[in-house]
XYZ file of C-alpha atoms in Angstrom:
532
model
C 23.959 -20.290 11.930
C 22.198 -16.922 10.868
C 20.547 -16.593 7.550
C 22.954 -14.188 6.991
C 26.032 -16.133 7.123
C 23.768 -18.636 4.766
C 23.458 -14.914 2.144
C 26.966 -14.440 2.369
C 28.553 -17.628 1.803
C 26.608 -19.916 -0.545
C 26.650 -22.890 -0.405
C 29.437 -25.072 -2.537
C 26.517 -26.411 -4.931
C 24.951 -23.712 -6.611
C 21.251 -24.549 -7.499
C 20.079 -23.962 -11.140
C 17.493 -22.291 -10.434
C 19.393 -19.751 -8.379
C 21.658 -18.083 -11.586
C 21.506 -15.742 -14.313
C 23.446 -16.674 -17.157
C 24.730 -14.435 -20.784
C 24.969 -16.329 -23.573
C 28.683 -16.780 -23.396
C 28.337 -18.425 -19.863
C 25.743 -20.923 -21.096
C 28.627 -21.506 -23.697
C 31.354 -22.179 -21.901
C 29.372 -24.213 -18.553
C 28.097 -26.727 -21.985
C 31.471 -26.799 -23.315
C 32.854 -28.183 -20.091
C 30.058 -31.068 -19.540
C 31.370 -31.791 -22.997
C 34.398 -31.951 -23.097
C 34.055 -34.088 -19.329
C 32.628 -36.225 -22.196
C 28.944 -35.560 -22.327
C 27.935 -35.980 -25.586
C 25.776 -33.354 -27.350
C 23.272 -35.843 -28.787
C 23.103 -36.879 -25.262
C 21.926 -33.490 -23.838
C 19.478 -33.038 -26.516
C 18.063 -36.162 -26.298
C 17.365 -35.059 -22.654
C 16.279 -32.028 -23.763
C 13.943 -32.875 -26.391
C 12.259 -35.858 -23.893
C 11.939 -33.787 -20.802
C 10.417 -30.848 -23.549
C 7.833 -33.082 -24.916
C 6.731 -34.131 -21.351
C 5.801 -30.956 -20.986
C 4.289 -29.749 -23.579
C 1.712 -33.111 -23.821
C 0.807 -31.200 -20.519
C 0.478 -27.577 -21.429
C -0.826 -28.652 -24.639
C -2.802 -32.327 -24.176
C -5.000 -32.135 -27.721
C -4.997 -31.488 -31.675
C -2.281 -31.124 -33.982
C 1.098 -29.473 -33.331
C 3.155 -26.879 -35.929
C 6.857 -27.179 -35.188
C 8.775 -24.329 -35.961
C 12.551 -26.475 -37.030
C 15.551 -24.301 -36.940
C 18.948 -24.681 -38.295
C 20.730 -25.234 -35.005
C 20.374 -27.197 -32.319
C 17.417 -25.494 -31.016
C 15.976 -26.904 -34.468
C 17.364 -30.366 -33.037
C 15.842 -29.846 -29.851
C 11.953 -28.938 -31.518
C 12.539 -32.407 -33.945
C 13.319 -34.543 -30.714
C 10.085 -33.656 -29.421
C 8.508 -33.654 -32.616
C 9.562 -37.505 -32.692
C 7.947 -38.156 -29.495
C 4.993 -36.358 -29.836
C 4.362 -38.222 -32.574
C 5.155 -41.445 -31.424
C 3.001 -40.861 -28.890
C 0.076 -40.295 -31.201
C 0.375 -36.611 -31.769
C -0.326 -34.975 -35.356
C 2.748 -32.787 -36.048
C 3.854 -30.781 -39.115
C 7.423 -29.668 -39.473
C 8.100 -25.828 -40.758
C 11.465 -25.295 -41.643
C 11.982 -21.994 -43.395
C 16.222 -22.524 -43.943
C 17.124 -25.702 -45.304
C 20.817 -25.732 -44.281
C 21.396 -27.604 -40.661
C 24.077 -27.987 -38.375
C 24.830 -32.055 -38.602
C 23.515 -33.561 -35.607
C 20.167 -31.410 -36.436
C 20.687 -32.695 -39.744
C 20.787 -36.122 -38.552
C 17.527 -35.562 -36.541
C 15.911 -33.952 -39.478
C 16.792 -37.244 -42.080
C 15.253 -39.252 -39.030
C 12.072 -37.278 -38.982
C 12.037 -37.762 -42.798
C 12.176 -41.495 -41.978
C 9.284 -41.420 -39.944
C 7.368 -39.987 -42.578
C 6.909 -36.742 -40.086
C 4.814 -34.565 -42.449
C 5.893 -30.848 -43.324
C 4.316 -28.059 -44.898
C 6.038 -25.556 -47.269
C 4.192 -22.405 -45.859
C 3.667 -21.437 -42.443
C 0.244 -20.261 -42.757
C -0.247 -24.133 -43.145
C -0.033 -24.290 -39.237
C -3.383 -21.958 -39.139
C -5.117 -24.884 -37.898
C -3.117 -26.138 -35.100
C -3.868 -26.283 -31.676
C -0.244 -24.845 -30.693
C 3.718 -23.867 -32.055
C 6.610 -24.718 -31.227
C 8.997 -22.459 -31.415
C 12.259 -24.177 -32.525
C 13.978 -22.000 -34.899
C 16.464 -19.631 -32.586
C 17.709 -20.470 -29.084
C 20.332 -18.611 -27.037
C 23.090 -16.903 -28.940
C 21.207 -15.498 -31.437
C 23.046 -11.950 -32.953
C 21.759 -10.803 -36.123
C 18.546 -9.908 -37.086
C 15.916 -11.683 -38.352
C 14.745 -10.441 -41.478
C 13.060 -11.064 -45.392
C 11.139 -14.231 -45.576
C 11.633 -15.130 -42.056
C 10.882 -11.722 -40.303
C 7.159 -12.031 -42.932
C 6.678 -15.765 -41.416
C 7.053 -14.490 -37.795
C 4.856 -11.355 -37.857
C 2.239 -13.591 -39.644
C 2.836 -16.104 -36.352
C 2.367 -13.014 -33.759
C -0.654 -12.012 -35.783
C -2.281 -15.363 -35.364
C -4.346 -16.075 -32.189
C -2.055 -19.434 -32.266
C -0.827 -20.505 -28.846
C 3.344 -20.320 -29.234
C 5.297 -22.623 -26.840
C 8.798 -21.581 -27.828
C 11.865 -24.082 -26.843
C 14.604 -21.870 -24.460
C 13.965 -18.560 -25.488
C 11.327 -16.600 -27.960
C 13.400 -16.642 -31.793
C 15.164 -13.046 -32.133
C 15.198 -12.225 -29.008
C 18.520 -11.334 -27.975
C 20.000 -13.628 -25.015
C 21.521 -10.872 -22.849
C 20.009 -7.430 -23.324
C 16.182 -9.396 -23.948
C 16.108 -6.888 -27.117
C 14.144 -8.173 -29.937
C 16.441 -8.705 -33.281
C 14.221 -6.990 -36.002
C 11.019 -9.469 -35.314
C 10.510 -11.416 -32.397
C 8.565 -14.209 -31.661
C 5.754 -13.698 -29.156
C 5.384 -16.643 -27.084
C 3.070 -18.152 -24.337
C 4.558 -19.854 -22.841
C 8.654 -19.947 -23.162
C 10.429 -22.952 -21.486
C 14.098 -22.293 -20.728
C 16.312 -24.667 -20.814
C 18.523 -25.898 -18.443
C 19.919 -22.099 -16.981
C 18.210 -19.011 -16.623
C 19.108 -16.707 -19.127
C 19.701 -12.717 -18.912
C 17.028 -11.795 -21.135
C 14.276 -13.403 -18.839
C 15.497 -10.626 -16.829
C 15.097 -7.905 -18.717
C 12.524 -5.599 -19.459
C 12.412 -5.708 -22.940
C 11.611 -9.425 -23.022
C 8.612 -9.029 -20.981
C 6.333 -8.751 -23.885
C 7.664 -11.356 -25.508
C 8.229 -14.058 -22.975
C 4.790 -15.123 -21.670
C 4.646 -17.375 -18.525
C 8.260 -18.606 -18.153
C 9.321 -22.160 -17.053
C 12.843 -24.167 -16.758
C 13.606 -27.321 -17.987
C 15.832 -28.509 -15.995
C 18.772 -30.452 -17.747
C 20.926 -31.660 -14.956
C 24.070 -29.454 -16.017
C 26.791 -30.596 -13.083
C 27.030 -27.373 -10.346
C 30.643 -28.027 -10.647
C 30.426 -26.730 -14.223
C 28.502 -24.179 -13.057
C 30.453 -22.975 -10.126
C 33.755 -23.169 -12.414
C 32.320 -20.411 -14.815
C 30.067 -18.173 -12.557
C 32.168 -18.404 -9.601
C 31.033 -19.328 -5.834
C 29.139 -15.948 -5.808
C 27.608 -15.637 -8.978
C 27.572 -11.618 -10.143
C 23.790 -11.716 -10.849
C 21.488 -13.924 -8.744
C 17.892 -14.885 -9.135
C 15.883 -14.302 -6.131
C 13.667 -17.382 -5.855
C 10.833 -18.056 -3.335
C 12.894 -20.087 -1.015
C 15.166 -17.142 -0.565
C 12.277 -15.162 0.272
C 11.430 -17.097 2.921
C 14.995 -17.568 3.902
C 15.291 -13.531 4.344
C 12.798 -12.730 6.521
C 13.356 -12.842 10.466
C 10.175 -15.598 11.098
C 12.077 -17.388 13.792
C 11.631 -15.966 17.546
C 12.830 -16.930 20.613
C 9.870 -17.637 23.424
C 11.006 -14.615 25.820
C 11.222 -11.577 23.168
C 9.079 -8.657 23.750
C 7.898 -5.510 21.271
C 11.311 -4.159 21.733
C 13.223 -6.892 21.273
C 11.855 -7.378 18.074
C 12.244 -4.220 16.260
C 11.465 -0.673 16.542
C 10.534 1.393 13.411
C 10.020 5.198 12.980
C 7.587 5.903 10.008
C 7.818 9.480 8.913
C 5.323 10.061 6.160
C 2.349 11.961 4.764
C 1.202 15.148 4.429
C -2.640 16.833 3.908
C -2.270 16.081 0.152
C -1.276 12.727 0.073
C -2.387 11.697 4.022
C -3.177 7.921 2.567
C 0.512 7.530 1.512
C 1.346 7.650 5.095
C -1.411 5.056 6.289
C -0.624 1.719 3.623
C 3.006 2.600 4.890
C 1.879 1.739 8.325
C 0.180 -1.233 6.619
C 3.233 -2.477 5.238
C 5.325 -1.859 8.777
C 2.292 -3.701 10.499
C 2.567 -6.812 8.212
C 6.147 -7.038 8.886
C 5.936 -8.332 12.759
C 8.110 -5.569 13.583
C 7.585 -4.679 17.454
C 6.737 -1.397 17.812
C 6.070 1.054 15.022
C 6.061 5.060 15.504
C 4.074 6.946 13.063
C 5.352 10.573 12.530
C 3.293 12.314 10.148
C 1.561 16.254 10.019
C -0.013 17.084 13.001
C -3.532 17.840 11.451
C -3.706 14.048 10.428
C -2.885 12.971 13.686
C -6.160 11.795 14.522
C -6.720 9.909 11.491
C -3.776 8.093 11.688
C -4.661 7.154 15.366
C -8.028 5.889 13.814
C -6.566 3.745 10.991
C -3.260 2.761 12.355
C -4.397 2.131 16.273
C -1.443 -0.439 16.778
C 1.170 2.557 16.046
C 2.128 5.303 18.132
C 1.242 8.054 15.938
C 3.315 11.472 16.472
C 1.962 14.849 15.331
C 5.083 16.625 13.680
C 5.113 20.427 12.925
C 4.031 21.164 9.417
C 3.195 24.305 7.501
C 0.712 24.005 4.689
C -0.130 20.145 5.423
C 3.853 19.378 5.049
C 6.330 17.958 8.275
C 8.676 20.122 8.711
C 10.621 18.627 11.155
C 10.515 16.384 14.201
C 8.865 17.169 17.032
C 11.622 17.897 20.177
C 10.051 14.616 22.061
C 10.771 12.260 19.899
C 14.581 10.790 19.684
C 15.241 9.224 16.137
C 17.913 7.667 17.889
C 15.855 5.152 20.113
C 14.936 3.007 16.929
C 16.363 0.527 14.941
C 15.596 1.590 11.372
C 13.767 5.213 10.086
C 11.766 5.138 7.313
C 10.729 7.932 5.200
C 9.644 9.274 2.063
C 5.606 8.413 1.173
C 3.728 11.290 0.815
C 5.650 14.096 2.611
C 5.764 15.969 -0.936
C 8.962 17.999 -2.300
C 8.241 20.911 -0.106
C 9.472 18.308 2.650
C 13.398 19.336 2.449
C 14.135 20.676 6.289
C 12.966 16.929 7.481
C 14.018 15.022 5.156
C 17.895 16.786 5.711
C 17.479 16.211 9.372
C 17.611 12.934 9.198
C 19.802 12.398 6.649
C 21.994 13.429 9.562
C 20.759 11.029 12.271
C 23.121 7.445 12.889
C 20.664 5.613 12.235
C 19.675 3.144 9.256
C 17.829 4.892 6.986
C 15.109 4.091 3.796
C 14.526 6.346 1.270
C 11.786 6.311 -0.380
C 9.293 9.062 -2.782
C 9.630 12.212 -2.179
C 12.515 11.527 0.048
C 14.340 10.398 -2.784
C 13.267 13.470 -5.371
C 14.549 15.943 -2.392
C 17.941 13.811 -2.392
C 18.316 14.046 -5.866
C 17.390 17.782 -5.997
C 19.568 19.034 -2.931
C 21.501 16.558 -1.948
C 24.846 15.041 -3.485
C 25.971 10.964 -3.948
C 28.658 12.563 -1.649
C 26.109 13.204 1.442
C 24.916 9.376 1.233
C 28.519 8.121 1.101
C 28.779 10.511 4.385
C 25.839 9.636 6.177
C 26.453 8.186 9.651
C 24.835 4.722 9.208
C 23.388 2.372 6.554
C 21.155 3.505 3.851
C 18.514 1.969 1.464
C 17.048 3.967 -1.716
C 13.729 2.453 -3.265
C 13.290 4.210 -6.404
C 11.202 3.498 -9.311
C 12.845 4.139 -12.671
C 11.510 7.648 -12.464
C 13.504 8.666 -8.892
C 16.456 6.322 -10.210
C 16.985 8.701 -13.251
C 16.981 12.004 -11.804
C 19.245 10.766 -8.932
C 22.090 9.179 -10.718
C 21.199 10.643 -14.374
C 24.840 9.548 -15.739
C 24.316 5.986 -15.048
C 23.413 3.660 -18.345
C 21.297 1.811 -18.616
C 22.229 -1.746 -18.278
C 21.132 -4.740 -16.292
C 23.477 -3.967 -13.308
C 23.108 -0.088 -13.492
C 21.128 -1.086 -9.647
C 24.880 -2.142 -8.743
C 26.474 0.721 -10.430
C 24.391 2.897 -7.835
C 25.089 0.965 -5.029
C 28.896 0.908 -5.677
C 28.863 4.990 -6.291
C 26.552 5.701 -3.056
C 27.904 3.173 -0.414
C 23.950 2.154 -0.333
C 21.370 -0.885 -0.683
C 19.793 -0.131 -3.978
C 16.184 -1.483 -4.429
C 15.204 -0.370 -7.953
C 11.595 -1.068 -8.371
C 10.926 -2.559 -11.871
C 9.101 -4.878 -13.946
C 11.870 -7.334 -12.846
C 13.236 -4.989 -9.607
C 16.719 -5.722 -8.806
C 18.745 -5.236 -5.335
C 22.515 -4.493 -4.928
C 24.695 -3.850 -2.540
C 28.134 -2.604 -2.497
C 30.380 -4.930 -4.260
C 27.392 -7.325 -5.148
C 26.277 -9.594 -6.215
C 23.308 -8.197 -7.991
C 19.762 -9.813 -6.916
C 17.059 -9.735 -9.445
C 13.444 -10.957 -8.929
C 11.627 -13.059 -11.513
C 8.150 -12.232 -10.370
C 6.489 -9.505 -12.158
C 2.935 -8.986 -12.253
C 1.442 -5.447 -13.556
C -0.889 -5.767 -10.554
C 1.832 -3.610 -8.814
C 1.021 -0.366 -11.441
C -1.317 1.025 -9.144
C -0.296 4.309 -6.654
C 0.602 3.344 -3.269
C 1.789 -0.358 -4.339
C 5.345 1.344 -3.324
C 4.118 2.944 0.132
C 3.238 -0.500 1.420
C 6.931 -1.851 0.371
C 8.274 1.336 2.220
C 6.978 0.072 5.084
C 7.182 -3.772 5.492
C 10.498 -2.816 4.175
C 11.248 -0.801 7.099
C 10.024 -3.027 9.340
C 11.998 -6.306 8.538
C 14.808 -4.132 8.337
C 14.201 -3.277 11.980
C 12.949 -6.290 13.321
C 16.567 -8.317 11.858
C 18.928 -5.417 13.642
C 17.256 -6.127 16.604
C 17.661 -9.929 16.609
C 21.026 -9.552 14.986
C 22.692 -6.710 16.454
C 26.406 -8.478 16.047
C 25.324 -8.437 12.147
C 26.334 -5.540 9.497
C 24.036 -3.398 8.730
C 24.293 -4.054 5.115
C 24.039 -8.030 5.601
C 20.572 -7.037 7.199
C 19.627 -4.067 4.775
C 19.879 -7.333 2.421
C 18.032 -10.132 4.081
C 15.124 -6.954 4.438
C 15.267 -5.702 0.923
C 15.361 -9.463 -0.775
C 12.607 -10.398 1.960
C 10.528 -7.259 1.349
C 10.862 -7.548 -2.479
C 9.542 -11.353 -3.263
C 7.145 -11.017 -0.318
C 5.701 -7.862 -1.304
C 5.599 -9.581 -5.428
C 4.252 -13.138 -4.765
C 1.720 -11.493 -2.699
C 0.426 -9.286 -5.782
C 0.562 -12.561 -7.811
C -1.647 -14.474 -5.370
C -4.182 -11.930 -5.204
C -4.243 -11.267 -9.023
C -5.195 -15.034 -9.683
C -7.979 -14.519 -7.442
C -9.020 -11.016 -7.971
C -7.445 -10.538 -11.583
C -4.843 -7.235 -12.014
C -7.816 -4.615 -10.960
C -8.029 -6.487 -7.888
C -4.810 -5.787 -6.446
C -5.083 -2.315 -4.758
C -3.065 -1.201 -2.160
C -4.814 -1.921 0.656
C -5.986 -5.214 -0.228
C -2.254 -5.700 -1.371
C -1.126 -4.938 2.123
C -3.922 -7.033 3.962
C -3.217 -10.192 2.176
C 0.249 -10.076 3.266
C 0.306 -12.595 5.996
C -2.083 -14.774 4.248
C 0.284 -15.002 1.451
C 3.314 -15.685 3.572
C 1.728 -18.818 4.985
C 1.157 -19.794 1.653
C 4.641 -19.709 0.687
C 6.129 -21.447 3.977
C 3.697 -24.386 2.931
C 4.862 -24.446 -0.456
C 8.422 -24.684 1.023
C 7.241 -27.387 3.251
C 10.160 -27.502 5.590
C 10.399 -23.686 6.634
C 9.954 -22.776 9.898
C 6.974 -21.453 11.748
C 7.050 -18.089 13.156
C 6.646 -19.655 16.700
C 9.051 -22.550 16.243
C-alpha cells in the first residue's frame, strides 16, 4: 500500500499527537470519557502525577512558586504541588482569587492539611528556582486584568523560569491571542491534546519550548468529535518521513525517478537560482534541468555540475522565455519563481499554460497576483502548488481573513496546494484537511531559506509522480509539500542547536539536508532505508 492511500485514509485510531483541537473540542472529547464514567478527580490525578514527573526533570533543584488557579488548572498545579513536596521539594502556593471550583477546593483544603506553605504576595516567589503556572488553562475568555494583570507583568518582568500547566494564563485557546496580560512561559506543557493556539502565531512569544503530556484520552472519544479526518492536522516527524518517496526499487534509473525543470534566476539575484538547485539536488530527484539567463549559464554549470543547465533568452539579466529546445512537457514537475524578478511576466505566463504540474514560487507568485486572476489557476491544465510567504499570500488573495485556515480558504478558491510559509506554515489542499507544522525556528528568517524549499519541493514532487504515476496529482502535490515542509524545518532546527540561529544560512541549510534526514529515520527507528 502507497503512502498515499496511508494520507488519505487514516487510520481508525487517531494518535494524540496527530490533532489540533479548539477549546470546545477539548470540551466535549472530556465530557465523553466522563460521562463513559471517568471520573474528573481521576484525570487530574493523572494529570497532576505525570506533570510533576516532569517538571522534577526540567526543574531537579530549589524551591518551587505555584501559581493556584480557581479551576481545575488550579487543581492540576496543587496535585503536583502535593507531590513535589512529598517528594522533598520546597513549594509555596500563590493564589491570587480565593473562590475555587469544588474538587480544586478539595485539593486546596488538602494542601492546607499538609501544611503546604503560601505566600500572600507574588513577589514572595522572587527567590525560587521556577513557576508554575496554574492559574488559567484552556477556555479562558475574558481578560485578565487589576490585581491579577499587576501580578503577571511583575512575573514576565522577572528573570524567573515559568513552567506553565496546558497553556500560558490569558492566552486565548483558539486564536493564541493574549487576553489583556499574558503569561510568558518557558516552557508550556500541554496537556493531553494539542491545542489551536500552539498553532498560532500570536502564541509564539508566549509559549516557549512546547511539550504534551499525554493523558491517555480514548481515540474513540477523539475520533467521535473530530471525525476520521480531523479538519486541522499536526504534521509530526513521522509523517515527514512517511511523505517522502525514500523507498526504490533495485532496477530504477535517473528517469524513473523523477525529472524536474528549474526555471530561476536572473543577473540580479543569480544565487536565488543556485540554493534552488541545492534544494532539487537534496531531494534524490533523477534528473534536474536548470533553466536560468543565458549570461549565468556558466556559473550555474560551475556550481550546479549534476544539473543540466539551459541558457534561456533574457533581456537585461531577466528569462524571457524558454529556449525552442527545450520541451516543458518531457518532465514531471516545473518549478519556478526564485529570482527571475517581476520583469519576468512573458515566462512566467508561458508556463502557466504548459500541462504540466507546476510550483509557484517568488516572483512567480507577485507576477500571478499582479496579472493573473484566481480564475487562470482554476484553468490551468494540470496541478498547481503556490509557496508564498505572508507577504505574496496577501497581495494574491487580499480578501481572504485572516484566520487559522485562511491556507484552506486559498486552496478551496484556486483549485491549488497551498504552502503558506509561516512561523507555524500550514498546507491545504482542496477540501482539506488543513496540515500545520509545529516546528518553527527563526533560523529560517534569512533570504534564500525559501529558494532551497522551492527546490527540494520540486523535486519530491517529481520524483513521487514518477514512482506513482496511477496517483492524483494532488495526493502527490501533498506527500511533496508535507515532506518538503518538516524536512526543510527539522533540518533548520538541527543545525541551529549546533550552529545557533546565525548559523543557519542557506547554503549550509541546504547541505545539511541529507544529514538531517538520516537523523530523523533513526529517531523513527523502524523507517525504511532509501535502498531497502
Amino acid at each position: 500500500m502507497s503512502s498515499i492511500k496511508t494520507l488519505r485514509t487514516p487510520s481508525t485510531t487517531l494518535l494524540p499527537e496527530q490533532v489540533w483541537v479548539t477549546a470546545d473540542q477539548m470540551r466535549q472529547i472530556e465530557s465523553r470519557s466522563f460521562v463513559g464514567g471517568l471520573p474528573v478527580a481521576a484525570l487530574m490525578e493523572k494529570a497532576g502525577q505525570r506533570l510533576a514527573r516532569r517538571i522534577q526533570q526540567l526543574c531537579p533543584d530549589g524551591p518551587l512558586g505555584v501559581l493556584v488557579g480557581p479551576g481545575h488548572n488550579g487543581g492540576d498545579a496543587l496535585v503536583v504541588a502535593r507531590e513535589l513536596s512529598l517528594r522533598g521539594r520546597a513549594v509555596r502556593l500563590y493564589s491570587p482569587l480565593t473562590s475555587f471550583k469544588p474538587l480544586t477546593q478539595q485539593h486546596w483544603q488538602y494542601a492546607t492539611h499538609l501544611d503546604l506553605p503560601g505566600v500572600e504576595k507574588i513577589e514572595q516567589l522572587s527567590n525560587c528556582a521556577a513557576v508554575i503556572d496554574g492559574l488559567f488553562g484552556f477556555g479562558l475568555t475574558r481578560p485578565i486584568a487589576g490585581a491579577l494583570a499587576t501580578d503577571l507583568h511583575w512575573l514576565n518582568a522577572s528573570d524567573l523560569k515559568v513552567i506553565s500547566i496546558d497553556l500560558p494564563s490569558g492566552i486565548e485557546t483558539d486564536s493564541g491571542e493574549p487576553l489583556g496580560v499574558a503569561v510568558r512561559s518557558h516552557p508550556t506543557q500541554c496537556l493531553g491534546l494539542w491545542k489551536q493556539a500552539f498553532a498560532q502565531t500570536a502564541a509564539l512569544p508566549y509559549l516557549g519550548h512546547c511539550e504534551r503530556i499525554d493523558l491517555d484520552l480514548p481515540p474513540t472519544d477523539i475520533q467521535a468529535v473530530l471525525g476520521a479526518v480531523p479538519n486541522c492536522r499536526r504534521l509530526t516527524r513521522k509523517t515527514v518521513l512517511a511523505a517522502l518517496p525514500l523507498q526504490r526499487v533495485p532496477t530504477v534509473h535517473k528517469y524513473s525517478v523523477g525529472q524536474l525543470l528549474l526555471v530561476a534566476g536572473s543577473r540580479t539575484y543569480a544565487g536565488a537560482a543556485l540554493l534552488a538547485a541545492r534544494g532539487a539536488r537534496a531531494s534524490g530527484v533523477g534528473m534536474v534541468t536548470l533553466a536560468v539567463p543565458e549570461s549565468l549559464q556558466l556559473m550555474a554549470v560551475d556550481q550546479a555540475p549534476e544539473a543540466l543547465v539551459v541558457g534561456c533568452p533574457e533581456h537585461n539579466g531577466v528569462i524571457q522565455a524558454l529556449p525552442e529546445s527545450l520541451v516543458p512537457t518531457a518532465y514531471d514537475v516545473i518549478s519556478m519563481g526564485p529570482g527571475l524578478t517581476p520583469q519576468a511576466e512573458a515566462v512566467v505566463s508561458q508556463l502557466l499554460t504548459v500541462p504540466v504540474p507546476l510550483v509557484i514560487d517568488a516572483d512567480a507568485l507577485n507576477i500571478l497576483a499582479a496579472t493573473a486572476t484566481v480564475e487562470a489557476l482554476r484553468q490551468r491544465p494540470a496541478a498547481t502548488v503556490l509557496t508564498p510567504h505572508p507577504g505574496e499570500f496577501r497581495r494574491l488573495f487580499p480578501d481572504l481573513p485572516e484566520t487559522l485556515a485562511v491556507a484552506q480558504a486559498a486552496a478551496n478558491l484556486t483549485g491549488t496546494t497551498v504552502v503558506l510559509k509561516r512561523a507555524r506554515s500550514t498546507i491545504a489542499t482542496p477540501h482539506g484537511p488543513l496540515w500545520i507544522n509545529p516546528d518553527s525556528t527563526a533560523a529560517l528568517a534569512r533570504g534564500g531559506s525559501g529558494d532551497v524549499l522551492t527546490g527540494l519541493l520540486g523535486g519530491l514532487w517529481a520524483s513521487h509522480r514518477a514512482q506513482q504515476p496511477d496517483s492524483a496529482d494532488v495526493d502527490t502535490s501533498l506527500q511533496a509539500a508535507l515532506g518538503a515542509v518538516g524536512w526543510h524545518a527539522a533540518t533548520a532546527q538541527s543545525v541551529a542547536q549546533r550552529r545557533t540561529v546565525f548559523g543557519v544560512d542557506p547554503v549550509t541549510l541546504a547541505t545539511a539536508l541529507p544529514d538531517c534526514l538520516n537523523t530523523l529515520r533513526e529517531e523513527m527507528g523502524s523507517m525504511p532505508a532509501a535502498t531497502d
